[in-house]
């Protein structure tokens, strides 16, 4: 249908639309008009993706000069593929309606591992291997050697692409990863490099977060994206953790040992080159004396996305004299390495700030701050000069150099924690140096600064106002949308007590209590008897799950449950888990039903949807607080309190509730779907926890569904399930939660729609 | 059942990992004294020492060999003093040696960035220092390098003396940051403590008030409870608001941090010849142009439009235009 969103003609590829989709598009359009950033929360399963795509594409078509590019960031490859499929539907609809052939270029981008078509390279199993092998076939000097010596193997796909691929633009169309591979095979071009090149002039790019947020990758891939782009982060409820991970460095003893061998290789290569080709080193030296001017010019002309690992001062200055020659630099790295080794040889935990670390390093090994800051750039230049083919081998030394640059650049927002052993195994020495970023805004700042509109959206972003605070940006719109429903198809219940009136909670003091564990078991047992098909149960951690299931086994509860349904368990092993999932689905399909025991923050809770009969009930055992004894978390909490005035407790609750919401949200994937959401912990009934659930869940939490006993829960559930099992047709929804174009345009519907969006 | 498998496998797995780590530790502890062959693994209290030549000996060997206070290195025969033995800090004794040398060299070569006019000169200087350290550690041209150092020391006695107490700019910055950090954390600790106490007190007071009212008042309890609930929520929001207002004030209005020691490092003096003004002398290749104030007397001004009051507001006088025109007319009249 064709919609009129405040004067913008939007083609929507379906015959019906949800009212909240319309409302979502309205808000989105206002954000784009204002050229600002937005935070939008809409329940999962209400068509976020298609609303986003159809509005932004319409905007691009209407104002091609205002918005030149859409950059859609998602988390996993399957999600990326899903987005491309929606996009294809949309474009087909455009072609059918307007009769004009599609002139948009949209493509997905992923790693070499997913895109390589070279017969030898693509058969390798790990991403790192593929990258390394690819680099050893496509590096510039390898190809130069190939010219003089044809025996030197090169990648013919890359050669072909390099010869002609850049001149001939990729034709307009929608390309997912497989399409790209097909296209590459047909033309004989490397699809990976083709895609990387093509994103510069593509209208829509779909890729993973890391291509924008991880400074090492963003520098290669995304730095030339146009300023007038709209960036969308979908499923962004975890974006702060992604940011933090991308800037943090963990150094173990193993890293240092590997780094040691790297240094030796470097030394040997240098002495060899010095004998054979001293001119090359001299040339590099002269370039360094001049400074990194090239990069500076590019930044000044605003072509590039800035890189937080490459601070501005570095570009304006020449490399300090003490690390200019190759030998001196290697000596410098050696000293740094030995210093780190000495630091890791401790018996107690040390936590210090970056300035303290710098002071100590100056006293111990006379390393100044400035050469440290240039370390990453200097190493890159050296590796290029030495023409080392297999970059993958040098990951350890690269990591160390990044650490050096970061620690000397940022005096705030980072902390250094050196732990001699893991908390769980205090007898085994396993020293780790955590250089951990505490401020997610450092990594994402270039993105907010560079692009005119950044949209952060997910099904669970409540409370909305915390994201702008921890990511340090000012949104023009913050809105949360509810789900309009023809029937209340979700039923959140908070179970606080067992039938014996013992409070149910995963609080630390009582989590070992037999009564609590038994009550949890009884709850699952009762539910397994009345809920049809699949039940998904989430625990707060793997250890907790293991403990509970073990004592259920001893108490015979497990046996009773297995009379009703099969039980599957998520483990830390990915292969095992996917096997369990597959069998779980099989069991649900054949009608007997099954129970999946899994863990909040695990793989199942983040990426797997349980549509319809795969998840009729979700039970959340306990509040999924993050492990609070970790020193990294403590440091981060302290930082949040000092810098952003966010109290520890607020943040912990926020974090726990967003994961709980994420878990229970797995069950409802659309309006025809229905499911029970059972929060089994009395703490959920408190206002501070309840208030942090997304609005679309909170709406259905009445006073009658708080602090229930197991019996009451069973009664309510039975009632709910019986109601939901009645046939439900599209006609029941029409006009209420599903609209045709005429219904949408009626006066009172428009009024209703205005109420859907709640501005935060 | 799947469960039993994973539970059984787990301890074994951790055992295996533990074993690997044990091996790693053994490798790590494999450092030992080259003379008596004791290793750290066999004797955990082993103390390794290094002297200026960069060769290791354990403490007991040092005691034994250097009873008389001096002797030669077992490995390279360099004459050594016992008092110069230091505890080996790093795994690679060469680094210990290098750091030792570096510290010595840096004591002499202690010029700072502001002693140089350009960054390039400073960088060249840094490289030179690095060369000296490199030569000394790797025993290249030791004699010549030492001579060079002595020469430098004689030449730059004043600067060395002057810079001895001075920190580099970067170190000053670091010190400042550390100070700030310390003050900040202390202040915050106090603030949070006070804040918590205040909140606790307010809540307690509120509760007491409710109890009192229930005791005295004639209103039904339900109403009182409702009132109390209102008040409690108000209190909550108040606290919330206060929390957001708290912004540590540790900045003077000038932007200088409180308690910060402003660095008073002297601005580097540029020693050059002062600029002296020399009047401009232009050869016009024409007859001499009359001075500005003579134009009226010589009658040139009669041919120029007199300036209106509006023109004069901007500083214009008819003399200026006339003078310019005369200059134009006169210049280049005599072809040279």
mmCIF file of C-alpha atoms in Angstrom, chain A residues 386-680:
data_model
loop_
_atom_site.group_PDB
_atom_site.id
_atom_site.type_symbol
_atom_site.label_atom_id
_atom_site.label_comp_id
_atom_site.label_asym_id
_atom_site.label_seq_id
_atom_site.Cartn_x
_atom_site.Cartn_y
_atom_site.Cartn_z
ATOM 1 C CA UNK A 386 59.228 -5.478 5.868
ATOM 2 C CA UNK A 387 56.635 -7.007 3.547
ATOM 3 C CA UNK A 388 55.534 -9.659 5.941
ATOM 4 C CA UNK A 389 52.931 -11.717 4.192
ATOM 5 C CA UNK A 390 51.037 -13.491 6.891
ATOM 6 C CA UNK A 391 49.622 -10.748 9.069
ATOM 7 C CA UNK A 392 47.629 -13.243 11.128
ATOM 8 C CA UNK A 393 50.821 -14.426 12.796
ATOM 9 C CA UNK A 394 51.451 -10.941 14.046
ATOM 10 C CA UNK A 395 48.181 -10.546 15.885
ATOM 11 C CA UNK A 396 49.925 -10.698 19.259
ATOM 12 C CA UNK A 397 52.319 -7.851 18.630
ATOM 13 C CA UNK A 398 49.572 -5.834 16.963
ATOM 14 C CA UNK A 399 47.454 -6.276 20.057
ATOM 15 C CA UNK A 400 50.289 -5.101 22.267
ATOM 16 C CA UNK A 401 50.865 -2.062 20.107
ATOM 17 C CA UNK A 402 47.186 -1.172 20.221
ATOM 18 C CA UNK A 403 47.308 -1.448 23.954
ATOM 19 C CA UNK A 404 50.312 0.864 24.055
ATOM 20 C CA UNK A 405 48.581 3.464 21.948
ATOM 21 C CA UNK A 406 45.323 3.320 23.869
ATOM 22 C CA UNK A 407 46.880 3.446 27.304
ATOM 23 C CA UNK A 408 48.907 6.509 26.439
ATOM 24 C CA UNK A 409 46.119 8.288 24.616
ATOM 25 C CA UNK A 410 43.228 8.073 27.040
ATOM 26 C CA UNK A 411 43.785 9.145 30.580
ATOM 27 C CA UNK A 412 40.144 8.688 31.464
ATOM 28 C CA UNK A 413 37.574 6.030 30.783
ATOM 29 C CA UNK A 414 39.947 3.106 31.015
ATOM 30 C CA UNK A 415 41.284 1.005 33.833
ATOM 31 C CA UNK A 416 44.020 -1.563 34.084
ATOM 32 C CA UNK A 417 43.409 -4.653 36.166
ATOM 33 C CA UNK A 418 46.054 -7.317 36.561
ATOM 34 C CA UNK A 419 44.812 -10.570 38.008
ATOM 35 C CA UNK A 420 47.274 -13.343 38.833
ATOM 36 C CA UNK A 421 44.601 -16.046 38.657
ATOM 37 C CA UNK A 422 40.947 -16.552 37.941
ATOM 38 C CA UNK A 423 38.606 -16.157 40.858
ATOM 39 C CA UNK A 424 37.290 -19.653 40.512
ATOM 40 C CA UNK A 425 40.707 -21.302 40.419
ATOM 41 C CA UNK A 426 42.942 -19.462 42.864
ATOM 42 C CA UNK A 427 45.576 -22.186 42.864
ATOM 43 C CA UNK A 428 46.358 -22.070 39.165
ATOM 44 C CA UNK A 429 48.435 -19.127 38.085
ATOM 45 C CA UNK A 430 46.986 -17.625 34.955
ATOM 46 C CA UNK A 431 47.897 -13.956 34.982
ATOM 47 C CA UNK A 432 45.814 -11.672 32.829
ATOM 48 C CA UNK A 433 46.139 -7.968 32.228
ATOM 49 C CA UNK A 434 42.734 -6.501 31.490
ATOM 50 C CA UNK A 435 42.870 -3.119 29.886
ATOM 51 C CA UNK A 436 39.224 -2.467 30.035
ATOM 52 C CA UNK A 437 37.239 0.355 28.560
ATOM 53 C CA UNK A 438 34.580 1.672 30.875
ATOM 54 C CA UNK A 439 33.118 4.329 28.667
ATOM 55 C CA UNK A 440 31.150 3.021 25.697
ATOM 56 C CA UNK A 441 30.929 6.518 24.262
ATOM 57 C CA UNK A 442 34.591 6.480 23.242
ATOM 58 C CA UNK A 443 34.083 3.857 20.583
ATOM 59 C CA UNK A 444 30.804 5.181 19.267
ATOM 60 C CA UNK A 445 31.674 8.864 19.326
ATOM 61 C CA UNK A 446 33.068 8.965 15.768
ATOM 62 C CA UNK A 447 29.842 7.412 14.508
ATOM 63 C CA UNK A 448 27.625 9.991 16.171
ATOM 64 C CA UNK A 449 29.933 12.752 15.128
ATOM 65 C CA UNK A 450 30.213 11.778 11.533
ATOM 66 C CA UNK A 451 26.770 10.675 10.388
ATOM 67 C CA UNK A 452 23.820 12.964 10.302
ATOM 68 C CA UNK A 453 21.295 10.473 11.662
ATOM 69 C CA UNK A 454 21.956 7.478 13.845
ATOM 70 C CA UNK A 455 18.945 5.376 14.831
ATOM 71 C CA UNK A 456 19.202 3.010 17.769
ATOM 72 C CA UNK A 457 16.344 0.564 17.873
ATOM 73 C CA UNK A 458 15.379 -2.697 19.507
ATOM 74 C CA UNK A 459 12.499 -4.505 21.113
ATOM 75 C CA UNK A 460 13.830 -3.841 24.580
ATOM 76 C CA UNK A 461 15.455 -0.495 25.241
ATOM 77 C CA UNK A 462 13.698 0.467 28.460
ATOM 78 C CA UNK A 463 14.403 2.698 30.257
ATOM 79 C CA UNK A 464 15.083 4.777 27.189
ATOM 80 C CA UNK A 465 16.881 7.631 28.846
ATOM 81 C CA UNK A 466 19.817 5.543 30.003
ATOM 82 C CA UNK A 467 21.175 4.929 26.504
ATOM 83 C CA UNK A 468 21.801 8.573 25.613
ATOM 84 C CA UNK A 469 23.493 8.953 28.964
ATOM 85 C CA UNK A 470 25.901 6.085 28.702
ATOM 86 C CA UNK A 471 26.588 6.623 25.009
ATOM 87 C CA UNK A 472 26.878 10.366 25.478
ATOM 88 C CA UNK A 473 24.768 11.762 22.678
ATOM 89 C CA UNK A 474 21.690 13.939 22.345
ATOM 90 C CA UNK A 475 18.820 12.313 20.518
ATOM 91 C CA UNK A 476 16.086 14.374 18.888
ATOM 92 C CA UNK A 477 13.518 11.631 19.356
ATOM 93 C CA UNK A 478 13.181 9.033 22.048
ATOM 94 C CA UNK A 479 10.038 7.007 21.773
ATOM 95 C CA UNK A 480 8.665 3.725 22.969
ATOM 96 C CA UNK A 481 5.824 2.082 21.041
ATOM 97 C CA UNK A 482 3.354 -0.366 22.446
ATOM 98 C CA UNK A 483 1.800 -3.275 20.685
ATOM 99 C CA UNK A 484 -1.829 -2.787 19.759
ATOM 100 C CA UNK A 485 -3.563 -6.065 20.221
ATOM 101 C CA UNK A 486 -6.954 -7.413 19.249
ATOM 102 C CA UNK A 487 -6.628 -9.907 22.103
ATOM 103 C CA UNK A 488 -4.129 -9.836 24.910
ATOM 104 C CA UNK A 489 -1.802 -12.452 23.581
ATOM 105 C CA UNK A 490 0.887 -12.047 26.190
ATOM 106 C CA UNK A 491 0.414 -12.839 29.815
ATOM 107 C CA UNK A 492 3.176 -11.708 32.134
ATOM 108 C CA UNK A 493 2.928 -13.219 35.600
ATOM 109 C CA UNK A 494 5.185 -12.619 38.570
ATOM 110 C CA UNK A 495 5.433 -15.654 40.787
ATOM 111 C CA UNK A 496 6.762 -14.827 44.227
ATOM 112 C CA UNK A 497 5.922 -17.794 46.456
ATOM 113 C CA UNK A 498 5.577 -21.499 46.371
ATOM 114 C CA UNK A 499 2.526 -23.320 47.597
ATOM 115 C CA UNK A 500 4.259 -23.565 50.955
ATOM 116 C CA UNK A 501 4.455 -19.756 51.058
ATOM 117 C CA UNK A 502 8.251 -19.794 50.960
ATOM 118 C CA UNK A 503 9.470 -16.834 48.943
ATOM 119 C CA UNK A 504 10.939 -17.756 45.588
ATOM 120 C CA UNK A 505 14.059 -15.841 44.721
ATOM 121 C CA UNK A 506 17.520 -16.359 43.309
ATOM 122 C CA UNK A 507 18.953 -13.977 45.839
ATOM 123 C CA UNK A 508 22.450 -14.990 46.791
ATOM 124 C CA UNK A 509 21.629 -15.838 50.399
ATOM 125 C CA UNK A 510 18.770 -18.169 49.602
ATOM 126 C CA UNK A 511 19.727 -19.623 46.275
ATOM 127 C CA UNK A 512 21.102 -22.784 47.887
ATOM 128 C CA UNK A 513 17.952 -23.189 49.966
ATOM 129 C CA UNK A 514 16.240 -26.498 49.272
ATOM 130 C CA UNK A 515 12.790 -25.003 49.629
ATOM 131 C CA UNK A 516 13.502 -22.480 46.898
ATOM 132 C CA UNK A 517 14.956 -25.046 44.560
ATOM 133 C CA UNK A 518 12.041 -27.371 45.177
ATOM 134 C CA UNK A 519 9.556 -24.607 44.528
ATOM 135 C CA UNK A 520 11.268 -23.752 41.262
ATOM 136 C CA UNK A 521 11.046 -27.416 40.362
ATOM 137 C CA UNK A 522 7.373 -27.586 41.246
ATOM 138 C CA UNK A 523 6.671 -24.539 39.139
ATOM 139 C CA UNK A 524 8.294 -26.110 36.123
ATOM 140 C CA UNK A 525 6.537 -29.387 36.816
ATOM 141 C CA UNK A 526 3.105 -27.779 37.048
ATOM 142 C CA UNK A 527 3.662 -25.726 33.938
ATOM 143 C CA UNK A 528 4.875 -28.722 31.981
ATOM 144 C CA UNK A 529 1.580 -30.385 32.732
ATOM 145 C CA UNK A 530 -0.653 -27.590 31.440
ATOM 146 C CA UNK A 531 1.295 -25.784 28.716
ATOM 147 C CA UNK A 532 1.069 -27.307 25.265
ATOM 148 C CA UNK A 533 4.178 -27.712 23.081
ATOM 149 C CA UNK A 534 7.359 -25.849 23.979
ATOM 150 C CA UNK A 535 8.489 -24.255 27.210
ATOM 151 C CA UNK A 536 11.709 -22.292 27.481
ATOM 152 C CA UNK A 537 13.189 -21.779 30.920
ATOM 153 C CA UNK A 538 16.021 -19.362 31.593
ATOM 154 C CA UNK A 539 18.428 -19.463 34.505
ATOM 155 C CA UNK A 540 20.721 -16.712 35.666
ATOM 156 C CA UNK A 541 23.976 -18.551 34.988
ATOM 157 C CA UNK A 542 25.382 -21.875 33.884
ATOM 158 C CA UNK A 543 26.601 -22.744 37.355
ATOM 159 C CA UNK A 544 23.263 -21.963 38.909
ATOM 160 C CA UNK A 545 21.499 -24.071 36.304
ATOM 161 C CA UNK A 546 23.823 -26.976 36.946
ATOM 162 C CA UNK A 547 23.251 -26.797 40.686
ATOM 163 C CA UNK A 548 19.510 -26.591 40.422
ATOM 164 C CA UNK A 549 19.122 -29.319 37.859
ATOM 165 C CA UNK A 550 21.364 -31.589 39.907
ATOM 166 C CA UNK A 551 19.229 -31.202 42.991
ATOM 167 C CA UNK A 552 16.048 -31.593 40.954
ATOM 168 C CA UNK A 553 17.485 -34.852 39.811
ATOM 169 C CA UNK A 554 18.150 -35.909 43.370
ATOM 170 C CA UNK A 555 14.679 -34.892 44.501
ATOM 171 C CA UNK A 556 13.068 -36.803 41.650
ATOM 172 C CA UNK A 557 11.468 -33.706 40.175
ATOM 173 C CA UNK A 558 13.267 -34.147 36.902
ATOM 174 C CA UNK A 559 11.772 -37.577 36.485
ATOM 175 C CA UNK A 560 8.280 -36.238 37.030
ATOM 176 C CA UNK A 561 8.827 -33.482 34.518
ATOM 177 C CA UNK A 562 10.065 -35.980 31.978
ATOM 178 C CA UNK A 563 6.748 -37.769 32.184
ATOM 179 C CA UNK A 564 5.200 -34.689 30.627
ATOM 180 C CA UNK A 565 7.900 -33.354 28.330
ATOM 181 C CA UNK A 566 11.410 -34.003 27.107
ATOM 182 C CA UNK A 567 14.183 -31.862 28.542
ATOM 183 C CA UNK A 568 16.992 -30.236 26.588
ATOM 184 C CA UNK A 569 19.850 -28.223 28.008
ATOM 185 C CA UNK A 570 21.909 -25.412 26.591
ATOM 186 C CA UNK A 571 25.623 -25.770 27.284
ATOM 187 C CA UNK A 572 28.604 -23.535 26.683
ATOM 188 C CA UNK A 573 29.564 -25.627 23.686
ATOM 189 C CA UNK A 574 28.046 -24.106 20.538
ATOM 190 C CA UNK A 575 27.788 -27.343 18.580
ATOM 191 C CA UNK A 576 26.106 -29.152 21.448
ATOM 192 C CA UNK A 577 23.662 -26.308 21.909
ATOM 193 C CA UNK A 578 22.638 -26.163 18.277
ATOM 194 C CA UNK A 579 22.102 -29.913 18.369
ATOM 195 C CA UNK A 580 19.909 -29.555 21.469
ATOM 196 C CA UNK A 581 17.950 -26.787 19.766
ATOM 197 C CA UNK A 582 17.358 -28.863 16.705
ATOM 198 C CA UNK A 583 16.055 -31.781 18.728
ATOM 199 C CA UNK A 584 13.948 -29.441 20.819
ATOM 200 C CA UNK A 585 12.251 -28.146 17.732
ATOM 201 C CA UNK A 586 11.737 -31.667 16.479
ATOM 202 C CA UNK A 587 10.073 -32.603 19.754
ATOM 203 C CA UNK A 588 7.812 -29.551 19.562
ATOM 204 C CA UNK A 589 6.886 -30.395 15.999
ATOM 205 C CA UNK A 590 5.707 -33.890 16.768
ATOM 206 C CA UNK A 591 3.290 -32.653 19.382
ATOM 207 C CA UNK A 592 4.585 -34.015 22.628
ATOM 208 C CA UNK A 593 6.323 -30.827 23.527
ATOM 209 C CA UNK A 594 9.640 -30.174 25.165
ATOM 210 C CA UNK A 595 11.411 -28.028 27.711
ATOM 211 C CA UNK A 596 14.580 -26.147 26.896
ATOM 212 C CA UNK A 597 16.688 -25.146 29.867
ATOM 213 C CA UNK A 598 18.947 -22.276 28.950
ATOM 214 C CA UNK A 599 20.777 -19.321 30.360
ATOM 215 C CA UNK A 600 20.097 -15.607 30.214
ATOM 216 C CA UNK A 601 22.864 -13.798 28.290
ATOM 217 C CA UNK A 602 23.562 -17.086 26.485
ATOM 218 C CA UNK A 603 23.260 -17.804 22.805
ATOM 219 C CA UNK A 604 19.638 -18.916 23.002
ATOM 220 C CA UNK A 605 18.505 -15.795 24.839
ATOM 221 C CA UNK A 606 20.067 -13.465 22.296
ATOM 222 C CA UNK A 607 19.543 -14.875 18.873
ATOM 223 C CA UNK A 608 16.949 -17.638 18.731
ATOM 224 C CA UNK A 609 13.271 -16.941 18.201
ATOM 225 C CA UNK A 610 10.659 -19.318 19.525
ATOM 226 C CA UNK A 611 7.701 -18.665 17.258
ATOM 227 C CA UNK A 612 4.276 -20.087 17.944
ATOM 228 C CA UNK A 613 4.400 -23.617 19.302
ATOM 229 C CA UNK A 614 8.168 -23.507 19.843
ATOM 230 C CA UNK A 615 7.582 -21.286 22.829
ATOM 231 C CA UNK A 616 4.217 -21.156 24.516
ATOM 232 C CA UNK A 617 5.686 -20.232 27.869
ATOM 233 C CA UNK A 618 8.914 -18.641 28.995
ATOM 234 C CA UNK A 619 9.932 -19.015 32.601
ATOM 235 C CA UNK A 620 12.617 -16.751 33.983
ATOM 236 C CA UNK A 621 14.078 -18.305 37.116
ATOM 237 C CA UNK A 622 15.545 -15.478 39.153
ATOM 238 C CA UNK A 623 16.778 -12.031 38.192
ATOM 239 C CA UNK A 624 19.701 -12.278 35.758
ATOM 240 C CA UNK A 625 22.130 -9.946 37.466
ATOM 241 C CA UNK A 626 25.587 -9.897 36.003
ATOM 242 C CA UNK A 627 28.330 -11.456 38.147
ATOM 243 C CA UNK A 628 28.983 -8.518 40.443
ATOM 244 C CA UNK A 629 32.246 -9.628 41.970
ATOM 245 C CA UNK A 630 34.179 -9.135 38.763
ATOM 246 C CA UNK A 631 36.641 -6.316 39.152
ATOM 247 C CA UNK A 632 36.066 -5.067 35.658
ATOM 248 C CA UNK A 633 32.390 -4.637 36.358
ATOM 249 C CA UNK A 634 33.104 -2.908 39.642
ATOM 250 C CA UNK A 635 35.419 -0.459 37.963
ATOM 251 C CA UNK A 636 32.826 0.215 35.317
ATOM 252 C CA UNK A 637 30.113 0.816 37.881
ATOM 253 C CA UNK A 638 32.313 3.256 39.701
ATOM 254 C CA UNK A 639 33.036 5.076 36.476
ATOM 255 C CA UNK A 640 29.351 5.259 35.617
ATOM 256 C CA UNK A 641 28.615 6.745 38.993
ATOM 257 C CA UNK A 642 31.349 9.341 38.782
ATOM 258 C CA UNK A 643 30.974 10.392 35.192
ATOM 259 C CA UNK A 644 27.322 9.918 34.407
ATOM 260 C CA UNK A 645 25.729 10.073 37.867
ATOM 261 C CA UNK A 646 24.223 6.617 37.393
ATOM 262 C CA UNK A 647 24.048 4.672 40.630
ATOM 263 C CA UNK A 648 25.470 1.168 40.745
ATOM 264 C CA UNK A 649 22.173 -0.332 41.693
ATOM 265 C CA UNK A 650 20.332 1.468 38.932
ATOM 266 C CA UNK A 651 22.706 0.203 36.322
ATOM 267 C CA UNK A 652 22.739 -3.353 37.619
ATOM 268 C CA UNK A 653 18.961 -3.467 37.712
ATOM 269 C CA UNK A 654 18.756 -1.926 34.280
ATOM 270 C CA UNK A 655 21.171 -4.482 32.918
ATOM 271 C CA UNK A 656 19.373 -7.381 34.586
ATOM 272 C CA UNK A 657 15.975 -6.224 33.409
ATOM 273 C CA UNK A 658 17.013 -5.713 29.815
ATOM 274 C CA UNK A 659 18.260 -9.273 29.733
ATOM 275 C CA UNK A 660 15.145 -10.593 31.430
ATOM 276 C CA UNK A 661 12.996 -8.722 28.916
ATOM 277 C CA UNK A 662 15.116 -10.048 26.094
ATOM 278 C CA UNK A 663 14.585 -13.583 27.360
ATOM 279 C CA UNK A 664 10.829 -13.436 27.798
ATOM 280 C CA UNK A 665 10.474 -11.530 24.538
ATOM 281 C CA UNK A 666 11.714 -14.604 22.684
ATOM 282 C CA UNK A 667 8.240 -16.142 22.871
ATOM 283 C CA UNK A 668 6.163 -13.436 21.235
ATOM 284 C CA UNK A 669 7.211 -12.982 17.638
ATOM 285 C CA UNK A 670 4.055 -11.509 16.154
ATOM 286 C CA UNK A 671 0.475 -10.700 16.801
ATOM 287 C CA UNK A 672 -0.936 -14.099 16.039
ATOM 288 C CA UNK A 673 1.559 -15.635 18.393
ATOM 289 C CA UNK A 674 0.765 -16.003 22.079
ATOM 290 C CA UNK A 675 2.733 -16.940 25.142
ATOM 291 C CA UNK A 676 3.035 -16.879 28.895
ATOM 292 C CA UNK A 677 5.817 -14.853 30.464
ATOM 293 C CA UNK A 678 6.555 -16.077 33.944
ATOM 294 C CA UNK A 679 8.948 -14.139 36.132
ATOM 295 C CA UNK A 680 9.778 -16.462 38.976
#
